[in-house]
Tab-separated table of C-alpha atoms in Angstrom:
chain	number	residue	atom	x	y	z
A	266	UNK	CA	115.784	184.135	98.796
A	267	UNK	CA	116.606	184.440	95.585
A	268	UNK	CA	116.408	187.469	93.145
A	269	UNK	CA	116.012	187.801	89.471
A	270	UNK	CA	115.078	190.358	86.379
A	271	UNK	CA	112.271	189.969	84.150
A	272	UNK	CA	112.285	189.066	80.171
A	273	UNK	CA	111.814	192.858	78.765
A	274	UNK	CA	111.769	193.866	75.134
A	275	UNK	CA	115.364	194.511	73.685
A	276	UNK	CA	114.718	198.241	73.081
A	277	UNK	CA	113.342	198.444	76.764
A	278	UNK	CA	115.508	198.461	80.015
A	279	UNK	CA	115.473	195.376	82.196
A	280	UNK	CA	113.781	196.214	85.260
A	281	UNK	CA	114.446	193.959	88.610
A	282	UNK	CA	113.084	191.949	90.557
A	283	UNK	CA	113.040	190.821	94.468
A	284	UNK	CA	112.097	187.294	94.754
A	285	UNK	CA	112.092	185.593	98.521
A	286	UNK	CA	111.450	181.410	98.628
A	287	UNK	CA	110.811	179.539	101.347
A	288	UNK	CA	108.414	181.356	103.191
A	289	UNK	CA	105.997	180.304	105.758
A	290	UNK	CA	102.213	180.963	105.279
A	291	UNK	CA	102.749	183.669	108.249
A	292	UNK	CA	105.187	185.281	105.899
A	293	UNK	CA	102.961	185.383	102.793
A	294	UNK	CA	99.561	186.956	104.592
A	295	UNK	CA	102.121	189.527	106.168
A	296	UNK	CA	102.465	190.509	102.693
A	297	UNK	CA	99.378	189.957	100.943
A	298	UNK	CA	97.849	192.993	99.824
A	299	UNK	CA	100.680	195.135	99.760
A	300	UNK	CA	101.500	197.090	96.978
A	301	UNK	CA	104.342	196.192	94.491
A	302	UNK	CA	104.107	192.167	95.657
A	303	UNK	CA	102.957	189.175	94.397
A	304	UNK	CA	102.483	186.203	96.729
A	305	UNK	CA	101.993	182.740	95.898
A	306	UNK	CA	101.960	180.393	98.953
A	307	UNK	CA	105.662	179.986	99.397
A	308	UNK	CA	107.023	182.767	97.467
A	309	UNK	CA	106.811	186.567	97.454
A	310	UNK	CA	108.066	188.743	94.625
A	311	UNK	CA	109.118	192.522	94.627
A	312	UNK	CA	109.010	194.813	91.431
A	313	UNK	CA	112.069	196.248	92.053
A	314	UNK	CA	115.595	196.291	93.738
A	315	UNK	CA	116.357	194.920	97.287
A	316	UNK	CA	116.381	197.859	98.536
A	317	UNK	CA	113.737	199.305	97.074
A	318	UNK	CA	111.881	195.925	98.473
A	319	UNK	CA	113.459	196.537	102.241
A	320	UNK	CA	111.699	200.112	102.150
A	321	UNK	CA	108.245	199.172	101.451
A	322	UNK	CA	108.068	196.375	103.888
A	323	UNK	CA	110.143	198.797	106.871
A	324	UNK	CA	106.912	201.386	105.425
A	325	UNK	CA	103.956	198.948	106.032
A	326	UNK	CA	105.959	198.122	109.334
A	327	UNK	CA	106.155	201.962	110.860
A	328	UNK	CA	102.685	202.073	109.943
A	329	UNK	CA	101.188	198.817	111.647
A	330	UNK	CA	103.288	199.947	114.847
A	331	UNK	CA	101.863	202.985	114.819
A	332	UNK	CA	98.555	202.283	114.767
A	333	UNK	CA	98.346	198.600	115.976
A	334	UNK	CA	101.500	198.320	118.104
A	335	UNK	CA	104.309	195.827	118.331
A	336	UNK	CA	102.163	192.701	118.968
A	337	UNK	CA	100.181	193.514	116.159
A	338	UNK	CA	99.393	190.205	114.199
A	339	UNK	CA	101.945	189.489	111.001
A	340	UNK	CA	104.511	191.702	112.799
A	341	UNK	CA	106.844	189.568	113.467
A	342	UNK	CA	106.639	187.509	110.525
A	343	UNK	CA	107.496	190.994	108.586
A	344	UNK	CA	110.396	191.307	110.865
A	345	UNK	CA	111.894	188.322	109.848
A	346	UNK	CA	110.767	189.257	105.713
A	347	UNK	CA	112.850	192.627	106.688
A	348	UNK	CA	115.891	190.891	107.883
A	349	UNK	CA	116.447	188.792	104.976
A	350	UNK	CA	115.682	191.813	103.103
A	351	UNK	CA	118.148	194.003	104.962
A	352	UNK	CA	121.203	191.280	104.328
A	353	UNK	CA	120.841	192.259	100.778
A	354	UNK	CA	120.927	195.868	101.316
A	355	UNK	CA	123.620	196.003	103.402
A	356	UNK	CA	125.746	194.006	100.758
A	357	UNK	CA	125.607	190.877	102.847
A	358	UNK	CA	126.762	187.889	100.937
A	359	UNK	CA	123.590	185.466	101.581
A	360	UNK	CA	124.080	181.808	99.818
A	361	UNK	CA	120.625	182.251	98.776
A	362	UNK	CA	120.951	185.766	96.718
A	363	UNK	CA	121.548	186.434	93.547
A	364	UNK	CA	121.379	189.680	91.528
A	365	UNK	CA	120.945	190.178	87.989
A	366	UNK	CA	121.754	193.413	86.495
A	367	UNK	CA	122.886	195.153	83.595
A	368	UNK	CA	126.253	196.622	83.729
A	369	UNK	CA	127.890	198.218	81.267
A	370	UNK	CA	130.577	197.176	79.273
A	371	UNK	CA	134.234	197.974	80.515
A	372	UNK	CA	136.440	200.132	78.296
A	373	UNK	CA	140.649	199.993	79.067
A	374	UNK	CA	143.217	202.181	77.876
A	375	UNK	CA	146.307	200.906	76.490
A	376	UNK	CA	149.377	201.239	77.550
A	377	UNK	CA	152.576	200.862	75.703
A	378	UNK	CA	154.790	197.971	76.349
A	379	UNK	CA	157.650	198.512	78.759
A	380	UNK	CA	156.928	202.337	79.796
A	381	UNK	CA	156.909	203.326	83.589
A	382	UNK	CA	153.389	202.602	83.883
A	383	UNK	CA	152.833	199.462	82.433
A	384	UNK	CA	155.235	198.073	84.871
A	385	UNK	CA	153.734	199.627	87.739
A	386	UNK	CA	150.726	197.533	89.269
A	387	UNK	CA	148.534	198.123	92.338
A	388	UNK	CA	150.860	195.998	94.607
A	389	UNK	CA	154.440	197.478	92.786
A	390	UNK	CA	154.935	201.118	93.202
A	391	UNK	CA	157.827	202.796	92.866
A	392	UNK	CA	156.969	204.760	95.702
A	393	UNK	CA	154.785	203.747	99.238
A	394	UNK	CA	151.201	203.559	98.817
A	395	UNK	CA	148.372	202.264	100.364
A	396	UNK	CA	147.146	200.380	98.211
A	397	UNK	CA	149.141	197.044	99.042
A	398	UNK	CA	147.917	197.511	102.567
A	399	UNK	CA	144.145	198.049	101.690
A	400	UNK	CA	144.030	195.213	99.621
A	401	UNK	CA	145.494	193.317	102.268
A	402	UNK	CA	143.100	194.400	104.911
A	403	UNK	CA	140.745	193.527	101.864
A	404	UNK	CA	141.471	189.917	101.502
A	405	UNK	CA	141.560	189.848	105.488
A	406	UNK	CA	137.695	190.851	105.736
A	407	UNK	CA	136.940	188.621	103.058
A	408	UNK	CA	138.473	185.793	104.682
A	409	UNK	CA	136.624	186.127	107.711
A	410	UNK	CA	133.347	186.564	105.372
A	411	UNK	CA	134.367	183.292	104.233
A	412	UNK	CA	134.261	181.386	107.427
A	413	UNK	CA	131.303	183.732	109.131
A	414	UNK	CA	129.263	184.286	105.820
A	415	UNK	CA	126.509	186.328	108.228
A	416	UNK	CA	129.139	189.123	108.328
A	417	UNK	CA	128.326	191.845	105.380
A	418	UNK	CA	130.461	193.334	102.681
A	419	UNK	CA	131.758	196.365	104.035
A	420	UNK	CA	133.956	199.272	103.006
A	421	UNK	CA	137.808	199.321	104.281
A	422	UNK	CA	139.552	202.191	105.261
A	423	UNK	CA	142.471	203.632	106.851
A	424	UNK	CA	142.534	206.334	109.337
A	425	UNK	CA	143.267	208.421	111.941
A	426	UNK	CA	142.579	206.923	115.468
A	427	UNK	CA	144.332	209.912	117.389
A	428	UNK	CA	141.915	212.739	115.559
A	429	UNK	CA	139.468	212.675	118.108
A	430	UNK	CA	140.207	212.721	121.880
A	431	UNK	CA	139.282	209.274	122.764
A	432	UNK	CA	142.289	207.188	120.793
A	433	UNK	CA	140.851	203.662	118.595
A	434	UNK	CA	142.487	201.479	116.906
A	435	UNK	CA	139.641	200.769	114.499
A	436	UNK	CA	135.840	201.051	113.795
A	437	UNK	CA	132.417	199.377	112.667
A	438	UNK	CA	130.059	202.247	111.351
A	439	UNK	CA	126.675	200.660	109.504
A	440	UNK	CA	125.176	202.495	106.926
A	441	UNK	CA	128.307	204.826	106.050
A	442	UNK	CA	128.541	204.510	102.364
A	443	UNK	CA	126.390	203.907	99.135
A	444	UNK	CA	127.093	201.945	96.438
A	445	UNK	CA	124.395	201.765	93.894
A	446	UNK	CA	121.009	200.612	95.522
A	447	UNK	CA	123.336	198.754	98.511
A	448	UNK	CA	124.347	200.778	101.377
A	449	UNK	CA	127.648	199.380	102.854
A	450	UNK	CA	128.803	199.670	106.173
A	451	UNK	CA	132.219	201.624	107.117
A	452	UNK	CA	135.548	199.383	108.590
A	453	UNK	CA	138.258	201.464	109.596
A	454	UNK	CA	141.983	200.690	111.111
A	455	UNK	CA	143.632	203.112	112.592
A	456	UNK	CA	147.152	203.877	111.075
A	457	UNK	CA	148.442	204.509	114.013
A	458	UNK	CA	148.027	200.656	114.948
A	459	UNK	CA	149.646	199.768	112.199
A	460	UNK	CA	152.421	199.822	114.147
A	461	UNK	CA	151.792	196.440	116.380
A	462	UNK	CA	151.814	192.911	115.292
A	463	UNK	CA	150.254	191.420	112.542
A	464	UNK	CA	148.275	189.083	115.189
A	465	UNK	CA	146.934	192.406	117.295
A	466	UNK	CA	145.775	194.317	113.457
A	467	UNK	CA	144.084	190.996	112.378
A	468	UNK	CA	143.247	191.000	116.243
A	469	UNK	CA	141.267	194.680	115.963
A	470	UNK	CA	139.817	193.109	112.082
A	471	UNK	CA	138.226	190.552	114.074
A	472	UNK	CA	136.708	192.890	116.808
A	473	UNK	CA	134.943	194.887	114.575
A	474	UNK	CA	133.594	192.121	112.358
A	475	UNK	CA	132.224	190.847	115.885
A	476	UNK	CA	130.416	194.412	115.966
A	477	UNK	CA	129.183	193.729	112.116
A	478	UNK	CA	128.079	190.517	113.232
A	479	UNK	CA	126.155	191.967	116.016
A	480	UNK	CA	124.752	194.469	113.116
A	481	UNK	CA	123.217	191.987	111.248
A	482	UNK	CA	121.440	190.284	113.762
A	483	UNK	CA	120.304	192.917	115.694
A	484	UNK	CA	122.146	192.704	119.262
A	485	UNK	CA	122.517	195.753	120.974
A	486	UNK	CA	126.769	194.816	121.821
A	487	UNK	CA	127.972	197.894	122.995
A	488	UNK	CA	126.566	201.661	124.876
A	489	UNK	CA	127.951	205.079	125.927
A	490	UNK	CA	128.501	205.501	122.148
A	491	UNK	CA	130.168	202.392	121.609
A	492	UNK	CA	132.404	202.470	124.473
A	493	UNK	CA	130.825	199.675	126.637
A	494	UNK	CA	131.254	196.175	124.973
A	495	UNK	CA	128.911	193.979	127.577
A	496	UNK	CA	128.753	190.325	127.609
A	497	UNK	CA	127.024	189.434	124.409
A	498	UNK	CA	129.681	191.459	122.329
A	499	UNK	CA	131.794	188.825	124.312
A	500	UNK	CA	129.688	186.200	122.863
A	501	UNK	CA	130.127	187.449	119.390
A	502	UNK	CA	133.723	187.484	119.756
A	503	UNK	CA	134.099	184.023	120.456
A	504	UNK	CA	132.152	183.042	117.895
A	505	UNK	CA	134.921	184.404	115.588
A	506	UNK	CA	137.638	183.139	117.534
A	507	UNK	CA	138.595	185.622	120.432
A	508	UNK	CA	139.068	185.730	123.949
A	509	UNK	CA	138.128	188.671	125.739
A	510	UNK	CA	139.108	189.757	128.608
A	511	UNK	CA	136.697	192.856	130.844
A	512	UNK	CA	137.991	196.689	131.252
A	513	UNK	CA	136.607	198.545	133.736
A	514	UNK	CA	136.207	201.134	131.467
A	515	UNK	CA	135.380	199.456	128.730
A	516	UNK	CA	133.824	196.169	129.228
A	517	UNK	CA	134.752	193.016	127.432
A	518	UNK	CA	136.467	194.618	125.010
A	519	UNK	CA	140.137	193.524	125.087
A	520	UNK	CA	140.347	190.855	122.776
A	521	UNK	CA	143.296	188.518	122.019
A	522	UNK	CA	143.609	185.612	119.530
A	523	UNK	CA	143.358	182.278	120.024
A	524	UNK	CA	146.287	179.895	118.783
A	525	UNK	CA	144.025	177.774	116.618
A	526	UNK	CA	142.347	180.891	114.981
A	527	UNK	CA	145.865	182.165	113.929
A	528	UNK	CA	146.453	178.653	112.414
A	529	UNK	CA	142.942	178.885	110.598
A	530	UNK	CA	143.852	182.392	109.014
A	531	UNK	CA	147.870	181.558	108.526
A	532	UNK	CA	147.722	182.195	105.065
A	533	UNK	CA	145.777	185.354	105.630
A	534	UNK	CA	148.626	186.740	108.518
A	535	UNK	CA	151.014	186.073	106.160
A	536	UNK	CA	149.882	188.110	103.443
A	537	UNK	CA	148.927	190.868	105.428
A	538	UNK	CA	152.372	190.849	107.930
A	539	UNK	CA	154.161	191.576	104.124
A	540	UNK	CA	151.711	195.203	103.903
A	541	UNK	CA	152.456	196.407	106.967
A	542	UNK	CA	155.330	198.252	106.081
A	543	UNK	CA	154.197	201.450	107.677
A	544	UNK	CA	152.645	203.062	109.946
A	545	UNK	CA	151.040	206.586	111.321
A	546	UNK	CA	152.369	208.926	113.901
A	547	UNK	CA	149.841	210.195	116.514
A	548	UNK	CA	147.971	213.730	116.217
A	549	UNK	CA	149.757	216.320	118.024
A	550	UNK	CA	146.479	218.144	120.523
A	551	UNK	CA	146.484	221.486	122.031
A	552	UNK	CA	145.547	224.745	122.808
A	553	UNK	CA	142.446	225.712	125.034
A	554	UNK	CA	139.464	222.965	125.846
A	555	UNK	CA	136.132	224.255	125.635
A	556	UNK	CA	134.201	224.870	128.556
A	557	UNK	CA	131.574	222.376	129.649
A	558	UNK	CA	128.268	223.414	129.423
A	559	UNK	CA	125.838	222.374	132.064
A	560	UNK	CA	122.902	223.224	130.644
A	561	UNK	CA	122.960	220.818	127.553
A	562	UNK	CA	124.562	217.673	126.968
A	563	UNK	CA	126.602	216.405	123.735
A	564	UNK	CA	125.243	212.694	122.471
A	565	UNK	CA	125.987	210.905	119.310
A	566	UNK	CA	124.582	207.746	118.001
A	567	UNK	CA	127.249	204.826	116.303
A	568	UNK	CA	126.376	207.014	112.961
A	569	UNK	CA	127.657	209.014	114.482
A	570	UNK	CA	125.333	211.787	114.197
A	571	UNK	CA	125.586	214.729	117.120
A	572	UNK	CA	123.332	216.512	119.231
A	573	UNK	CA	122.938	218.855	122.227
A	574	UNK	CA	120.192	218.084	124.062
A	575	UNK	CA	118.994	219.454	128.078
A	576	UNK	CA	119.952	216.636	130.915
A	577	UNK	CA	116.234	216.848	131.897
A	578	UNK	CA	115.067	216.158	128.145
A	579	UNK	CA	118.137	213.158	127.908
A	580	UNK	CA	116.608	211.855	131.537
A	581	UNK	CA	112.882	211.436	130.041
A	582	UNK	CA	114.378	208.605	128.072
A	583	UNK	CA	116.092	207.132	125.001
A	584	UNK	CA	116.817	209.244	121.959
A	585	UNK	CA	117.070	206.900	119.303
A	586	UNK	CA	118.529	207.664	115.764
A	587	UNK	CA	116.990	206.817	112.754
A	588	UNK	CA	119.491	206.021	110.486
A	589	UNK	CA	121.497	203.701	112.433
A	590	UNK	CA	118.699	202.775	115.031
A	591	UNK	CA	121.043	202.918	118.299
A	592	UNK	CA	120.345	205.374	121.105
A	593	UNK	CA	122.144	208.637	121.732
A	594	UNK	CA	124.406	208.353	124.577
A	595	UNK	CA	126.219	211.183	125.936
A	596	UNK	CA	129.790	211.612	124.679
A	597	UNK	CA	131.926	212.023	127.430
């Protein structure tokens, strides 16, 4: 899949294209007739952005379901056009993708020789940031990318893991932030796990690039609003190089690192063992709880998005969200 911009005029803007290669003729007729693309027998191109591409094919899709159902012919041939279409969107970093784009030009200020702030650099503060430590976490992800390139680009933070009443030392939320026509999903590490080993941070890192990787290809890994990690979330785990062990109240999600993964990402441990020089104290709770209600249940998605909804309503069925396509699950 490849994607390119066409030859416009100089005084027009360059508008983009979405170019796929390598299709099979059950890919093509899925898209033949639809409006914006141009299909040759192994090829299909997109007037416009990845994105853009991912929402008229996920269009056509709701509509065939609708009307024709899940086994309707060419459906699952535009599944798999969607998926290769959705690792661009979510900033994946497919061998086979390239984008071509305009950008404009990048203006710096100067700054005089030998002041204050020409010595200072993102990594050499006079005083503690986070910056060192981002970047650190940073290079981590992307060195997992490297070896796993399935996993997508995502956006690093660092958090609170004591602000809600179930304590974490990190997260994997898809579809959390937006950055240009790619929507990027959310990693965060708690600070207040910044406080164990270098192995057990790198450790949680891992874990939720398992959840990414479960993302990507579509593997329901986890329920009760993420709590529950069942087997395959297991399998994903070892495939990055963890051993998991089973919680009662949390599945197979107690992870530990394997000897010859540490050895693998050495370099990696290293860099980031030298950023974590700090670390966050829990959130101090009180004061009255609020009283359960027994007429409505509180569910959230892995968005996570909130409702209230009756227990007769919730027992109908799944409740599935829209943005992040997992099921409500009551929050308890």
């Amino acid at each position: 899949m490849t994607t390119d911009t066409l030859t416009a005029p100089a005084s027009a803007k360059p508008a983009t294209t979405t170019k796929l290669t390598g299709l099979t003729n059950s890919n093509t007729n899925a898209l033949t007739g639809l409006t914006g693309w141009e299909v040759t027998k192994t090829t299909a191109t997109y007037a416009g952005s990845p994105t853009a591409a991912l929402q008229a094919v996920q269009t056509h899709m709701d509509k065939v379901k609708a009307t024709e159902g899940g086994r309707a012919t060419g459906y699952a041939s535009l599944i798999a056009v969607r998926n290769k279409l959705r690792e661009c969107s979510t900033g994946a970093s497919h061998p086979a993708v390239t984008v071509t784009v305009k950008r404009a030009k990048k203006t710096t200020t100067k700054t005089r020789t030998g002041s204050p702030a020409a010595r200072l650099t993102r990594k050499r503060q006079d005083t503690y940031t986070t910056a060192q430590l981002v970047a650190a976490l940073e290079s981590a992800w992307s060195a997992i990318r490297t070896n796993h390139q399935e996993i997508p680009a995502v956006v690093v933070i660092v958090g609170s893991g004591t602000a809600t009443k179930r304590a974490r030392y990190g997260h994997f939320a898809p579809i959390r932030w937006q950055h240009g026509d790619n929507q990027l999903a959310e990693v965060l590490i708690s600070g207040e796990g910044l406080k164990r080993s270098v192995e057990e941070v790198f450790t949680t890192l891992l874990h939720e690039a398992a959840h990414a990787l479960g993302h990507v290809r579509e593997i329901k890994n986890t329920s009760r609003q993420g709590r529950w990690h069942n087997e395959k979330f297991a399998e994903l785990a070892k495939e990055l190089g963890l051993d998991t062990a089973k919680d009662d109240k949390h599945g197979w999600s107690v992870c530990t690192l394997r000897t010859e993964t540490a050895t693998t990402y050495k370099a990696v441990l290293a860099e980031l063992k030298s950023a974590l020089i700090a670390y966050r104290h829990p959130e101090v709770t009180g004061g009255e709880t609020k009283k359960n209600n027994n007429n409505a249940v509180a569910c959230a998605c892995q968005c996570p998005r909130r409702i209230r909804v009756a227990k007769a309503v919730l027992a109908e069925g799944e409740i599935t969200c829209s943005v992040c396509e997992s099921t409500f699950e009551p929050d308890e």
